[in-house]
Amino acid sequence: MWQSPNDVVLISDPRVASVPVQECGEPLTDVRGRLRVDTRMADADGAYAHLRAGLLDRLEKAEALLPDGYHLLIVEGYRPIATQRRIFDEYRAELEAAFPDISPDQSYVAASRYVSPVEVAPHTAGAAVDLTLCAPNGTEYDMGTQVNDNPEQSDGACYTAAPTISDDARAHRKLLAAALEPVGLVNYPTEWWHWSYGDRYWAMATRASYALYGPI
């Protein structure tokens, strides 16, 4: 089931790559001490816990929009270009092994459901955040899948609008969106946990003339 629903614009779409970038120069800022941060994707340099300053400001506003008993839990932000390339290449190789008849072009597109090609990856710009919801004691709410479950592992339940998840999980995804959309973030529809601001995908989705953040 490596094919994607036709109504989802994947980040590998040429329309995304064609969006120009006018780098605004905002610095990467450490999320730790400002929002709750999980360490499952921690790296030695702490890159995972950094985001563009403007994105972090918006996430703090989103946190304030959540009802009592709910908090944002940041899982991963900035990714160095080399890390992004490795993750994409490894997943693409997995797909090619699982589907021997897949063409190189098809494997590129299929991999982009779950990992952005490095040329347009919002994580490398510090413009994307992988996150979930947790209770005050840190317990994560049911979101239908784990953060970073790929389409094969989750049988497609990682898609934000997946019809197969429980009512509780659907309600929690809607709650997350209700906090993030008003502050300007957009979701990547194949990953309920992936939201971004200021990158090329955001610009395409919001019809902005250009992206604010390019690769760092």
PDB file of C-alpha atoms in Angstrom:
ATOM      1  CA  MET A   1       0.000   0.000   0.000  1.00  0.00           C
ATOM      2  CA  TRP A   2       2.705   2.411  -0.956  1.00  0.00           C
ATOM      3  CA  GLN A   3       0.357   4.475  -3.141  1.00  0.00           C
ATOM      4  CA  SER A   4      -1.071   7.692  -1.770  1.00  0.00           C
ATOM      5  CA  PRO A   5      -4.672   8.899  -2.014  1.00  0.00           C
ATOM      6  CA  ASN A   6      -5.086  11.166  -5.005  1.00  0.00           C
ATOM      7  CA  ASP A   7      -6.367  14.088  -2.968  1.00  0.00           C
ATOM      8  CA  VAL A   8      -3.167  14.497  -0.949  1.00  0.00           C
ATOM      9  CA  VAL A   9      -0.511  16.824  -2.332  1.00  0.00           C
ATOM     10  CA  LEU A  10       2.773  15.159  -1.431  1.00  0.00           C
ATOM     11  CA  ILE A  11       5.847  17.172  -0.577  1.00  0.00           C
ATOM     12  CA  SER A  12       7.589  15.675  -3.616  1.00  0.00           C
ATOM     13  CA  ASP A  13       5.063  17.443  -5.863  1.00  0.00           C
ATOM     14  CA  PRO A  14       6.823  19.846  -8.286  1.00  0.00           C
ATOM     15  CA  ARG A  15       4.508  22.612  -7.089  1.00  0.00           C
ATOM     16  CA  VAL A  16       6.269  22.505  -3.719  1.00  0.00           C
ATOM     17  CA  ALA A  17       9.798  22.628  -5.119  1.00  0.00           C
ATOM     18  CA  SER A  18       8.810  25.538  -7.371  1.00  0.00           C
ATOM     19  CA  VAL A  19       7.972  27.809  -4.422  1.00  0.00           C
ATOM     20  CA  PRO A  20      10.728  30.436  -4.035  1.00  0.00           C
ATOM     21  CA  VAL A  21      12.411  31.035  -0.689  1.00  0.00           C
ATOM     22  CA  GLN A  22      13.115  34.481   0.715  1.00  0.00           C
ATOM     23  CA  GLU A  23      15.136  33.541   3.782  1.00  0.00           C
ATOM     24  CA  CYS A  24      14.200  35.827   6.669  1.00  0.00           C
ATOM     25  CA  GLY A  25      17.218  34.941   8.792  1.00  0.00           C
ATOM     26  CA  GLU A  26      15.414  34.000  11.999  1.00  0.00           C
ATOM     27  CA  PRO A  27      17.655  31.994  14.317  1.00  0.00           C
ATOM     28  CA  LEU A  28      17.085  28.493  15.583  1.00  0.00           C
ATOM     29  CA  THR A  29      15.872  28.626  19.176  1.00  0.00           C
ATOM     30  CA  ASP A  30      15.922  25.939  21.868  1.00  0.00           C
ATOM     31  CA  VAL A  31      12.448  24.677  22.708  1.00  0.00           C
ATOM     32  CA  ARG A  32      13.559  23.206  26.037  1.00  0.00           C
ATOM     33  CA  GLY A  33      12.433  25.324  28.950  1.00  0.00           C
ATOM     34  CA  ARG A  34       9.582  26.825  26.914  1.00  0.00           C
ATOM     35  CA  LEU A  35       7.507  23.794  25.942  1.00  0.00           C
ATOM     36  CA  ARG A  36       7.475  20.123  26.907  1.00  0.00           C
ATOM     37  CA  VAL A  37      10.049  18.152  24.901  1.00  0.00           C
ATOM     38  CA  ASP A  38      10.318  14.387  24.516  1.00  0.00           C
ATOM     39  CA  THR A  39      13.746  12.793  24.043  1.00  0.00           C
ATOM     40  CA  ARG A  40      12.931   9.789  21.823  1.00  0.00           C
ATOM     41  CA  MET A  41      14.498  11.513  18.793  1.00  0.00           C
ATOM     42  CA  ALA A  42      17.273  13.249  20.707  1.00  0.00           C
ATOM     43  CA  ASP A  43      20.635  13.635  18.995  1.00  0.00           C
ATOM     44  CA  ALA A  44      24.016  14.379  20.532  1.00  0.00           C
ATOM     45  CA  ASP A  45      23.978  18.012  19.420  1.00  0.00           C
ATOM     46  CA  GLY A  46      20.417  18.710  20.557  1.00  0.00           C
ATOM     47  CA  ALA A  47      19.308  19.706  17.053  1.00  0.00           C
ATOM     48  CA  TYR A  48      15.972  17.934  17.567  1.00  0.00           C
ATOM     49  CA  ALA A  49      14.975  20.471  20.243  1.00  0.00           C
ATOM     50  CA  HIS A  50      15.462  23.570  18.084  1.00  0.00           C
ATOM     51  CA  LEU A  51      13.003  25.452  15.880  1.00  0.00           C
ATOM     52  CA  ARG A  52      12.910  28.789  14.124  1.00  0.00           C
ATOM     53  CA  ALA A  53      12.085  31.502  16.609  1.00  0.00           C
ATOM     54  CA  GLY A  54       8.869  32.486  14.845  1.00  0.00           C
ATOM     55  CA  LEU A  55       7.589  28.910  14.812  1.00  0.00           C
ATOM     56  CA  LEU A  56       8.337  28.472  18.502  1.00  0.00           C
ATOM     57  CA  ASP A  57       6.446  31.676  19.320  1.00  0.00           C
ATOM     58  CA  ARG A  58       3.431  30.303  17.452  1.00  0.00           C
ATOM     59  CA  LEU A  59       3.627  26.990  19.273  1.00  0.00           C
ATOM     60  CA  GLU A  60       3.548  28.791  22.612  1.00  0.00           C
ATOM     61  CA  LYS A  61       0.374  30.546  21.480  1.00  0.00           C
ATOM     62  CA  ALA A  62      -1.066  27.187  20.425  1.00  0.00           C
ATOM     63  CA  GLU A  63      -0.249  25.713  23.827  1.00  0.00           C
ATOM     64  CA  ALA A  64      -2.342  28.457  25.423  1.00  0.00           C
ATOM     65  CA  LEU A  65      -5.314  27.496  23.222  1.00  0.00           C
ATOM     66  CA  LEU A  66      -5.453  23.920  24.513  1.00  0.00           C
ATOM     67  CA  PRO A  67      -8.036  23.056  27.188  1.00  0.00           C
ATOM     68  CA  ASP A  68      -7.010  22.203  30.731  1.00  0.00           C
ATOM     69  CA  GLY A  69      -5.346  18.828  30.971  1.00  0.00           C
ATOM     70  CA  TYR A  70      -3.692  19.001  27.545  1.00  0.00           C
ATOM     71  CA  HIS A  71      -0.177  20.052  26.558  1.00  0.00           C
ATOM     72  CA  LEU A  72       1.901  19.997  23.398  1.00  0.00           C
ATOM     73  CA  LEU A  73       4.731  17.472  23.506  1.00  0.00           C
ATOM     74  CA  ILE A  74       7.512  18.304  21.046  1.00  0.00           C
ATOM     75  CA  VAL A  75       9.182  15.211  19.580  1.00  0.00           C
ATOM     76  CA  GLU A  76      11.457  16.594  16.852  1.00  0.00           C
ATOM     77  CA  GLY A  77      12.208  19.916  15.216  1.00  0.00           C
ATOM     78  CA  TYR A  78      15.343  20.796  13.268  1.00  0.00           C
ATOM     79  CA  ARG A  79      17.168  18.049  11.360  1.00  0.00           C
ATOM     80  CA  PRO A  80      20.598  18.544   9.772  1.00  0.00           C
ATOM     81  CA  ILE A  81      20.611  17.968   6.022  1.00  0.00           C
ATOM     82  CA  ALA A  82      22.768  14.833   6.288  1.00  0.00           C
ATOM     83  CA  THR A  83      20.325  13.270   8.753  1.00  0.00           C
ATOM     84  CA  GLN A  84      17.354  14.069   6.523  1.00  0.00           C
ATOM     85  CA  ARG A  85      19.064  12.542   3.498  1.00  0.00           C
ATOM     86  CA  ARG A  86      19.905   9.362   5.393  1.00  0.00           C
ATOM     87  CA  ILE A  87      16.341   8.886   6.666  1.00  0.00           C
ATOM     88  CA  PHE A  88      14.849   9.441   3.212  1.00  0.00           C
ATOM     89  CA  ASP A  89      17.299   7.116   1.469  1.00  0.00           C
ATOM     90  CA  GLU A  90      16.815   4.346   4.048  1.00  0.00           C
ATOM     91  CA  TYR A  91      13.017   4.455   3.802  1.00  0.00           C
ATOM     92  CA  ARG A  92      13.130   4.585   0.007  1.00  0.00           C
ATOM     93  CA  ALA A  93      15.374   1.498   0.021  1.00  0.00           C
ATOM     94  CA  GLU A  94      12.892  -0.296   2.294  1.00  0.00           C
ATOM     95  CA  LEU A  95      10.087   0.406  -0.162  1.00  0.00           C
ATOM     96  CA  GLU A  96      12.140  -0.765  -3.124  1.00  0.00           C
ATOM     97  CA  ALA A  97      12.922  -4.004  -1.288  1.00  0.00           C
ATOM     98  CA  ALA A  98       9.282  -4.557  -0.344  1.00  0.00           C
ATOM     99  CA  PHE A  99       7.955  -3.688  -3.817  1.00  0.00           C
ATOM    100  CA  PRO A 100      10.485  -5.012  -6.361  1.00  0.00           C
ATOM    101  CA  ASP A 101       8.454  -3.772  -9.340  1.00  0.00           C
ATOM    102  CA  ILE A 102       8.427  -0.161  -8.170  1.00  0.00           C
ATOM    103  CA  SER A 103      10.245   2.295 -10.438  1.00  0.00           C
ATOM    104  CA  PRO A 104      12.788   4.838  -9.147  1.00  0.00           C
ATOM    105  CA  ASP A 105      10.323   7.674  -9.750  1.00  0.00           C
ATOM    106  CA  GLN A 106       7.588   5.796  -7.900  1.00  0.00           C
ATOM    107  CA  SER A 107       9.824   5.003  -4.939  1.00  0.00           C
ATOM    108  CA  TYR A 108      10.801   8.678  -4.700  1.00  0.00           C
ATOM    109  CA  VAL A 109       7.166   9.760  -4.579  1.00  0.00           C
ATOM    110  CA  ALA A 110       6.124   6.924  -2.268  1.00  0.00           C
ATOM    111  CA  ALA A 111       8.926   7.688   0.189  1.00  0.00           C
ATOM    112  CA  SER A 112       7.786  11.302   0.341  1.00  0.00           C
ATOM    113  CA  ARG A 113       4.559  10.240   2.064  1.00  0.00           C
ATOM    114  CA  TYR A 114       6.639   9.666   5.175  1.00  0.00           C
ATOM    115  CA  VAL A 115       9.976  11.475   4.726  1.00  0.00           C
ATOM    116  CA  SER A 116      10.570  14.711   2.838  1.00  0.00           C
ATOM    117  CA  PRO A 117      13.140  14.683   0.033  1.00  0.00           C
ATOM    118  CA  VAL A 118      16.085  16.695   1.274  1.00  0.00           C
ATOM    119  CA  GLU A 119      15.646  19.338  -1.436  1.00  0.00           C
ATOM    120  CA  VAL A 120      12.368  20.570   0.081  1.00  0.00           C
ATOM    121  CA  ALA A 121      12.451  19.158   3.612  1.00  0.00           C
ATOM    122  CA  PRO A 122      10.932  21.561   6.162  1.00  0.00           C
ATOM    123  CA  HIS A 123      12.772  19.911   9.063  1.00  0.00           C
ATOM    124  CA  THR A 124      16.108  21.021   7.569  1.00  0.00           C
ATOM    125  CA  ALA A 125      14.823  24.598   7.645  1.00  0.00           C
ATOM    126  CA  GLY A 126      13.799  24.414  11.304  1.00  0.00           C
ATOM    127  CA  ALA A 127      10.274  25.070  10.014  1.00  0.00           C
ATOM    128  CA  ALA A 128       8.627  21.749  10.877  1.00  0.00           C
ATOM    129  CA  VAL A 129       7.756  20.148  14.177  1.00  0.00           C
ATOM    130  CA  ASP A 130       6.701  16.606  14.991  1.00  0.00           C
ATOM    131  CA  LEU A 131       4.526  16.706  18.079  1.00  0.00           C
ATOM    132  CA  THR A 132       1.678  15.115  19.984  1.00  0.00           C
ATOM    133  CA  LEU A 133      -0.577  15.787  22.969  1.00  0.00           C
ATOM    134  CA  CYS A 134       0.098  14.779  26.544  1.00  0.00           C
ATOM    135  CA  ALA A 135      -1.485  15.067  29.971  1.00  0.00           C
ATOM    136  CA  PRO A 136       0.105  17.176  32.751  1.00  0.00           C
ATOM    137  CA  ASN A 137       1.941  14.072  34.018  1.00  0.00           C
ATOM    138  CA  GLY A 138       3.442  13.467  30.558  1.00  0.00           C
ATOM    139  CA  THR A 139       1.195  10.573  29.543  1.00  0.00           C
ATOM    140  CA  GLU A 140       0.536  10.754  25.817  1.00  0.00           C
ATOM    141  CA  TYR A 141      -3.034  10.750  24.577  1.00  0.00           C
ATOM    142  CA  ASP A 142      -4.300   8.202  22.069  1.00  0.00           C
ATOM    143  CA  MET A 143      -3.721   9.689  18.607  1.00  0.00           C
ATOM    144  CA  GLY A 144      -4.392   6.521  16.597  1.00  0.00           C
ATOM    145  CA  THR A 145      -0.732   5.663  15.939  1.00  0.00           C
ATOM    146  CA  GLN A 146       2.614   6.417  17.463  1.00  0.00           C
ATOM    147  CA  VAL A 147       4.526   9.442  16.234  1.00  0.00           C
ATOM    148  CA  ASN A 148       6.603   8.364  13.209  1.00  0.00           C
ATOM    149  CA  ASP A 149       4.637   5.190  12.405  1.00  0.00           C
ATOM    150  CA  ASN A 150       4.926   4.922   8.632  1.00  0.00           C
ATOM    151  CA  PRO A 151       2.043   4.012   6.270  1.00  0.00           C
ATOM    152  CA  GLU A 152       3.069   0.350   6.148  1.00  0.00           C
ATOM    153  CA  GLN A 153       3.369  -0.027   9.931  1.00  0.00           C
ATOM    154  CA  SER A 154       0.066   1.726  10.594  1.00  0.00           C
ATOM    155  CA  ASP A 155      -1.916   0.406   7.611  1.00  0.00           C
ATOM    156  CA  GLY A 156      -2.526   4.018   6.623  1.00  0.00           C
ATOM    157  CA  ALA A 157      -3.723   5.176  10.054  1.00  0.00           C
ATOM    158  CA  CYS A 158      -0.900   7.743  10.134  1.00  0.00           C
ATOM    159  CA  TYR A 159      -2.825   9.789   7.554  1.00  0.00           C
ATOM    160  CA  THR A 160      -4.403  12.687   9.449  1.00  0.00           C
ATOM    161  CA  ALA A 161      -7.891  11.981   8.092  1.00  0.00           C
ATOM    162  CA  ALA A 162      -7.633   8.177   8.320  1.00  0.00           C
ATOM    163  CA  PRO A 163     -11.133   6.698   8.744  1.00  0.00           C
ATOM    164  CA  THR A 164      -9.943   3.627  10.655  1.00  0.00           C
ATOM    165  CA  ILE A 165      -8.879   5.251  13.946  1.00  0.00           C
ATOM    166  CA  SER A 166     -10.940   5.329  17.150  1.00  0.00           C
ATOM    167  CA  ASP A 167     -13.314   8.139  18.077  1.00  0.00           C
ATOM    168  CA  ASP A 168     -10.965   9.187  20.891  1.00  0.00           C
ATOM    169  CA  ALA A 169      -7.978   9.367  18.551  1.00  0.00           C
ATOM    170  CA  ARG A 170      -9.964  11.349  15.998  1.00  0.00           C
ATOM    171  CA  ALA A 171     -11.091  13.792  18.681  1.00  0.00           C
ATOM    172  CA  HIS A 172      -7.504  14.259  19.858  1.00  0.00           C
ATOM    173  CA  ARG A 173      -6.269  14.942  16.316  1.00  0.00           C
ATOM    174  CA  LYS A 174      -9.007  17.543  15.914  1.00  0.00           C
ATOM    175  CA  LEU A 175      -8.008  19.105  19.229  1.00  0.00           C
ATOM    176  CA  LEU A 176      -4.399  19.354  18.055  1.00  0.00           C
ATOM    177  CA  ALA A 177      -5.498  20.974  14.796  1.00  0.00           C
ATOM    178  CA  ALA A 178      -7.784  23.386  16.645  1.00  0.00           C
ATOM    179  CA  ALA A 179      -4.749  24.736  18.503  1.00  0.00           C
ATOM    180  CA  LEU A 180      -2.233  24.770  15.643  1.00  0.00           C
ATOM    181  CA  GLU A 181      -4.279  26.001  12.683  1.00  0.00           C
ATOM    182  CA  PRO A 182      -5.327  29.325  14.280  1.00  0.00           C
ATOM    183  CA  VAL A 183      -1.667  30.259  14.834  1.00  0.00           C
ATOM    184  CA  GLY A 184      -0.817  29.653  11.185  1.00  0.00           C
ATOM    185  CA  LEU A 185       0.624  26.125  11.043  1.00  0.00           C
ATOM    186  CA  VAL A 186      -0.270  23.615   8.329  1.00  0.00           C
ATOM    187  CA  ASN A 187      -0.359  19.844   8.580  1.00  0.00           C
ATOM    188  CA  TYR A 188       1.245  17.345   6.200  1.00  0.00           C
ATOM    189  CA  PRO A 189      -1.797  15.116   5.533  1.00  0.00           C
ATOM    190  CA  THR A 190       0.088  11.815   5.539  1.00  0.00           C
ATOM    191  CA  GLU A 191       1.445  12.413   9.077  1.00  0.00           C
ATOM    192  CA  TRP A 192      -0.943  13.635  11.778  1.00  0.00           C
ATOM    193  CA  TRP A 193       2.022  14.682  13.949  1.00  0.00           C
ATOM    194  CA  HIS A 194       3.859  16.825  11.339  1.00  0.00           C
ATOM    195  CA  TRP A 195       3.065  20.540  11.291  1.00  0.00           C
ATOM    196  CA  SER A 196       5.019  23.413   9.796  1.00  0.00           C
ATOM    197  CA  TYR A 197       5.187  27.141   9.304  1.00  0.00           C
ATOM    198  CA  GLY A 198       7.197  29.239   6.852  1.00  0.00           C
ATOM    199  CA  ASP A 199       8.524  26.411   4.667  1.00  0.00           C
ATOM    200  CA  ARG A 200       7.741  25.657   1.011  1.00  0.00           C
ATOM    201  CA  TYR A 201       4.918  23.235   1.790  1.00  0.00           C
ATOM    202  CA  TRP A 202       3.328  25.827   4.085  1.00  0.00           C
ATOM    203  CA  ALA A 203       3.655  28.442   1.330  1.00  0.00           C
ATOM    204  CA  MET A 204       1.999  26.179  -1.216  1.00  0.00           C
ATOM    205  CA  ALA A 205      -0.817  25.239   1.177  1.00  0.00           C
ATOM    206  CA  THR A 206      -1.515  28.844   2.200  1.00  0.00           C
ATOM    207  CA  ARG A 207      -0.894  30.311  -1.282  1.00  0.00           C
ATOM    208  CA  ALA A 208       1.887  32.516   0.074  1.00  0.00           C
ATOM    209  CA  SER A 209       4.123  34.043  -2.584  1.00  0.00           C
ATOM    210  CA  TYR A 210       7.276  32.580  -1.059  1.00  0.00           C
ATOM    211  CA  ALA A 211       8.652  30.560   1.830  1.00  0.00           C
ATOM    212  CA  LEU A 212      10.204  32.364   4.785  1.00  0.00           C
ATOM    213  CA  TYR A 213      12.657  29.675   5.824  1.00  0.00           C
ATOM    214  CA  GLY A 214      15.138  27.722   3.695  1.00  0.00           C
ATOM    215  CA  PRO A 215      17.539  24.899   4.639  1.00  0.00           C
ATOM    216  CA  ILE A 216      20.033  25.725   7.366  1.00  0.00           C
TER     217      ILE A 216
END
